[in-house]
């Protein structure tokens, strides 16, 4: 395929195989991910058959998701069970495509992104159920970072408190959240700074320290990198 495809097997069973995944039984309620230019084959069981729903997509947004490994070729199957919200998305996309009303393409694109978000969400729930100790470890770390984000956080000290090595912690954290711990902490601080810029008259320097950044210069540089504008310009845009 020259595109990425999301396939939902809502009923029945079968088998799936790809260049990066050994032959695997596909159960009812499974999402299959087909990656661009990745050899694959799949088929329903001859007796049981299956009901298959699919959506294909491509473009720079999706390329970025794949490049950042939100989805892995080594794990193209997600057993999410029967999910009414997933089924509703497919029904909506089919209806909008058939009607072809003005502006329907961006609407379908947003529905596909919503679908990918649900796949990521349910996939994380599946991983958490398979490894509850890892889930508990990550939840503790996330809570600690939220509580202490305005302070200097040492991940070595945090790992010592959690009684795990940093490499083990980083792998578990990224598996559950889709991002490494330092990136998660940065996102928390960015969220806090945007809130302060929008709701308080505090100076940018004060906001930088309140949000846990080591300096106002570093804060401004990261803010512009993430938001595409300076903290001062961001605040003015909210005012306007």
Short mmCIF file of C-alpha atoms in Angstrom, two decimals:
data_model
loop_
_atom_site.label_atom_id
_atom_site.label_comp_id
_atom_site.label_asym_id
_atom_site.label_seq_id
_atom_site.Cartn_x
_atom_site.Cartn_y
_atom_site.Cartn_z
CA UNK A 1 0.00 0.00 0.00
CA UNK A 2 1.06 3.60 -0.58
CA UNK A 3 -1.03 4.73 2.40
CA UNK A 4 -1.68 3.92 6.04
CA UNK A 5 -4.86 1.94 6.77
CA UNK A 6 -6.88 1.32 9.92
CA UNK A 7 -9.03 -1.82 9.79
CA UNK A 8 -11.58 -2.79 12.43
CA UNK A 9 -12.86 -6.37 12.63
CA UNK A 10 -16.19 -5.95 14.41
CA UNK A 11 -17.32 -9.57 14.03
CA UNK A 12 -15.68 -12.92 13.25
CA UNK A 13 -12.07 -14.02 13.22
CA UNK A 14 -9.14 -14.73 10.92
CA UNK A 15 -5.38 -14.39 10.62
CA UNK A 16 -2.87 -11.59 9.94
CA UNK A 17 0.79 -11.55 8.96
CA UNK A 18 3.25 -8.84 7.90
CA UNK A 19 6.97 -8.35 7.31
CA UNK A 20 7.36 -7.23 10.96
CA UNK A 21 4.70 -9.44 12.58
CA UNK A 22 4.50 -13.24 12.66
CA UNK A 23 1.19 -14.93 11.73
CA UNK A 24 -1.30 -13.91 14.42
CA UNK A 25 -4.90 -14.92 15.10
CA UNK A 26 -7.29 -11.99 14.68
CA UNK A 27 -10.19 -12.02 17.13
CA UNK A 28 -13.45 -10.15 17.02
CA UNK A 29 -12.94 -6.54 18.11
CA UNK A 30 -9.39 -6.19 16.75
CA UNK A 31 -7.84 -3.19 15.03
CA UNK A 32 -5.32 -3.96 12.26
CA UNK A 33 -2.82 -1.30 11.18
CA UNK A 34 -1.36 -1.52 7.69
CA UNK A 35 1.77 0.56 7.18
CA UNK A 36 2.85 2.17 3.89
CA UNK A 37 5.07 -0.11 1.79
CA UNK A 38 4.98 -2.85 4.47
CA UNK A 39 4.37 -6.34 3.07
CA UNK A 40 1.29 -7.92 4.66
CA UNK A 41 -1.54 -10.37 4.15
CA UNK A 42 -4.67 -11.21 6.11
CA UNK A 43 -7.88 -13.17 5.63
CA UNK A 44 -11.04 -14.13 7.51
CA UNK A 45 -11.64 -17.63 8.81
CA UNK A 46 -13.30 -19.73 6.05
CA UNK A 47 -16.18 -20.79 8.32
CA UNK A 48 -16.66 -17.82 10.64
CA UNK A 49 -15.90 -15.01 8.17
CA UNK A 50 -15.72 -11.44 9.50
CA UNK A 51 -17.11 -7.90 9.19
CA UNK A 52 -14.40 -5.46 8.16
CA UNK A 53 -14.40 -1.65 8.39
CA UNK A 54 -11.47 0.35 7.08
CA UNK A 55 -10.13 3.83 6.45
CA UNK A 56 -7.05 4.80 4.45
CA UNK A 57 -5.07 7.98 4.97
CA UNK A 58 -1.76 9.65 4.17
CA UNK A 59 -0.09 13.05 4.52
CA UNK A 60 2.47 14.99 6.60
CA UNK A 61 0.49 14.76 9.86
CA UNK A 62 0.37 10.98 9.65
CA UNK A 63 4.03 10.82 8.54
CA UNK A 64 4.93 12.71 11.72
CA UNK A 65 2.94 10.29 13.91
CA UNK A 66 4.70 7.30 12.35
CA UNK A 67 8.11 8.98 12.56
CA UNK A 68 7.55 9.63 16.27
CA UNK A 69 6.54 5.97 16.71
CA UNK A 70 3.03 6.51 17.99
CA UNK A 71 2.35 3.26 16.15
CA UNK A 72 4.76 0.40 15.61
CA UNK A 73 5.10 -2.04 12.70
CA UNK A 74 6.07 -4.68 15.25
CA UNK A 75 2.66 -4.28 16.96
CA UNK A 76 0.07 -3.76 14.24
CA UNK A 77 -2.80 -5.46 16.14
CA UNK A 78 -4.85 -3.94 18.97
CA UNK A 79 -7.63 -5.94 20.59
CA UNK A 80 -10.06 -3.25 21.74
CA UNK A 81 -13.27 -5.32 21.84
CA UNK A 82 -16.56 -3.99 20.54
CA UNK A 83 -16.49 -0.20 20.86
CA UNK A 84 -19.60 1.74 19.87
CA UNK A 85 -17.69 5.02 19.46
CA UNK A 86 -15.33 3.39 16.94
CA UNK A 87 -18.25 1.95 14.99
CA UNK A 88 -19.98 5.35 15.01
CA UNK A 89 -16.89 7.01 13.51
CA UNK A 90 -16.88 4.56 10.61
CA UNK A 91 -20.63 5.03 10.06
CA UNK A 92 -20.19 8.83 10.08
CA UNK A 93 -17.29 8.70 7.60
CA UNK A 94 -19.26 6.47 5.24
CA UNK A 95 -22.28 8.77 5.43
CA UNK A 96 -20.25 11.94 4.87
CA UNK A 97 -18.39 10.41 1.93
CA UNK A 98 -21.66 9.34 0.33
CA UNK A 99 -23.30 12.76 0.78
CA UNK A 100 -20.22 14.71 -0.41
CA UNK A 101 -21.46 17.95 1.14
CA UNK A 102 -19.18 21.03 0.89
CA UNK A 103 -16.28 20.76 3.35
CA UNK A 104 -16.73 17.04 4.01
CA UNK A 105 -13.04 16.19 3.38
CA UNK A 106 -11.65 18.08 6.44
CA UNK A 107 -14.47 16.59 8.51
CA UNK A 108 -13.46 13.07 7.49
CA UNK A 109 -9.79 13.89 8.12
CA UNK A 110 -10.62 14.95 11.68
CA UNK A 111 -12.66 11.75 12.13
CA UNK A 112 -9.64 9.67 11.07
CA UNK A 113 -7.45 11.52 13.58
CA UNK A 114 -10.09 10.86 16.25
CA UNK A 115 -10.03 7.18 15.25
CA UNK A 116 -6.24 7.04 15.56
CA UNK A 117 -6.50 8.69 18.97
CA UNK A 118 -8.96 6.01 20.10
CA UNK A 119 -6.65 3.26 18.82
CA UNK A 120 -3.79 4.77 20.80
CA UNK A 121 -6.02 5.13 23.89
CA UNK A 122 -7.39 1.60 23.84
CA UNK A 123 -3.95 0.23 23.04
CA UNK A 124 -2.57 1.85 26.19
CA UNK A 125 -5.43 0.38 28.23
CA UNK A 126 -4.60 -3.06 26.84
CA UNK A 127 -0.92 -2.62 27.76
CA UNK A 128 -1.82 -1.45 31.26
CA UNK A 129 -3.99 -4.51 31.84
CA UNK A 130 -1.21 -6.80 30.63
CA UNK A 131 1.34 -5.19 32.95
CA UNK A 132 -0.40 -3.52 35.93
CA UNK A 133 2.89 -3.04 37.83
CA UNK A 134 4.30 -0.92 35.00
CA UNK A 135 1.06 1.06 34.84
CA UNK A 136 1.24 1.74 38.58
CA UNK A 137 4.88 2.81 38.26
CA UNK A 138 4.11 5.25 35.44
CA UNK A 139 1.04 6.66 37.22
CA UNK A 140 3.13 7.37 40.32
CA UNK A 141 5.76 9.13 38.21
CA UNK A 142 3.16 11.20 36.36
CA UNK A 143 1.55 12.27 39.63
CA UNK A 144 4.95 13.21 41.06
CA UNK A 145 5.81 15.32 38.00
CA UNK A 146 2.44 17.11 38.11
CA UNK A 147 2.88 17.89 41.80
CA UNK A 148 6.52 19.05 41.55
CA UNK A 149 6.67 20.52 38.03
CA UNK A 150 7.57 24.00 39.35
CA UNK A 151 10.67 22.53 41.03
CA UNK A 152 13.88 21.07 39.60
CA UNK A 153 13.16 17.38 39.04
CA UNK A 154 15.93 14.80 39.00
CA UNK A 155 14.86 11.65 37.15
CA UNK A 156 17.71 9.75 38.76
CA UNK A 157 16.34 10.66 42.20
CA UNK A 158 12.80 9.80 41.09
CA UNK A 159 13.91 6.39 39.82
CA UNK A 160 15.71 5.76 43.09
CA UNK A 161 12.49 6.52 44.96
CA UNK A 162 10.54 4.22 42.62
CA UNK A 163 13.27 1.56 43.00
CA UNK A 164 13.87 1.07 39.26
CA UNK A 165 16.69 1.86 36.86
CA UNK A 166 16.29 4.88 34.60
CA UNK A 167 16.43 2.77 31.43
CA UNK A 168 13.63 0.52 32.74
CA UNK A 169 11.59 3.54 33.85
CA UNK A 170 12.02 5.39 30.54
CA UNK A 171 10.99 2.34 28.50
CA UNK A 172 7.89 1.73 30.65
CA UNK A 173 6.94 5.43 30.61
CA UNK A 174 7.22 5.76 26.84
CA UNK A 175 5.30 2.53 26.33
CA UNK A 176 2.38 3.86 28.39
CA UNK A 177 2.35 7.53 27.35
CA UNK A 178 3.90 7.56 23.88
CA UNK A 179 6.63 9.99 24.95
CA UNK A 180 9.77 9.90 27.13
CA UNK A 181 9.50 11.32 30.67
CA UNK A 182 11.44 14.53 29.99
CA UNK A 183 9.12 15.31 27.06
CA UNK A 184 6.06 14.69 29.25
CA UNK A 185 7.45 17.05 31.90
CA UNK A 186 8.09 19.71 29.25
CA UNK A 187 4.49 19.39 28.03
CA UNK A 188 3.23 19.82 31.60
CA UNK A 189 5.28 22.97 32.05
CA UNK A 190 4.15 24.36 28.69
CA UNK A 191 0.52 23.71 29.66
CA UNK A 192 1.07 25.50 32.98
CA UNK A 193 2.77 28.48 31.31
CA UNK A 194 -0.05 28.89 28.76
CA UNK A 195 -2.57 28.85 31.60
CA UNK A 196 -0.64 31.54 33.50
CA UNK A 197 -0.24 33.70 30.39
CA UNK A 198 -3.97 33.50 29.77
CA UNK A 199 -5.24 34.05 33.32
CA UNK A 200 -2.68 36.22 35.17
CA UNK A 201 -0.88 39.56 34.60
CA UNK A 202 2.44 38.06 35.76
CA UNK A 203 5.61 38.96 33.89
CA UNK A 204 7.03 36.36 31.49
CA UNK A 205 10.08 35.88 33.72
CA UNK A 206 7.88 35.14 36.74
CA UNK A 207 5.75 32.72 34.74
CA UNK A 208 8.86 30.90 33.54
CA UNK A 209 9.94 30.16 37.10
CA UNK A 210 6.40 29.36 38.28
CA UNK A 211 6.11 26.76 35.51
CA UNK A 212 9.47 25.20 36.44
CA UNK A 213 11.73 26.46 33.63
CA UNK A 214 15.36 27.07 34.59
CA UNK A 215 15.45 30.54 33.01
CA UNK A 216 13.24 33.02 31.19
CA UNK A 217 15.46 32.72 28.12
CA UNK A 218 15.08 28.94 27.96
CA UNK A 219 11.32 29.25 28.52
CA UNK A 220 10.92 31.79 25.69
CA UNK A 221 13.01 29.66 23.34
CA UNK A 222 11.03 26.48 24.05
CA UNK A 223 7.71 28.32 23.94
CA UNK A 224 8.43 29.69 20.48
CA UNK A 225 9.63 26.28 19.30
CA UNK A 226 6.43 24.61 20.51
CA UNK A 227 3.86 27.33 19.83
CA UNK A 228 5.43 29.16 16.90
CA UNK A 229 5.28 32.51 18.70
CA UNK A 230 6.76 34.27 21.76
CA UNK A 231 5.03 34.22 25.17
CA UNK A 232 4.29 37.95 24.88
CA UNK A 233 2.77 37.62 21.41
CA UNK A 234 0.74 34.61 22.58
CA UNK A 235 -0.73 36.67 25.43
CA UNK A 236 -1.57 39.54 23.06
CA UNK A 237 -3.33 37.16 20.67
CA UNK A 238 -5.56 35.98 23.54
CA UNK A 239 -6.40 39.58 24.38
CA UNK A 240 -7.39 40.32 20.79
#
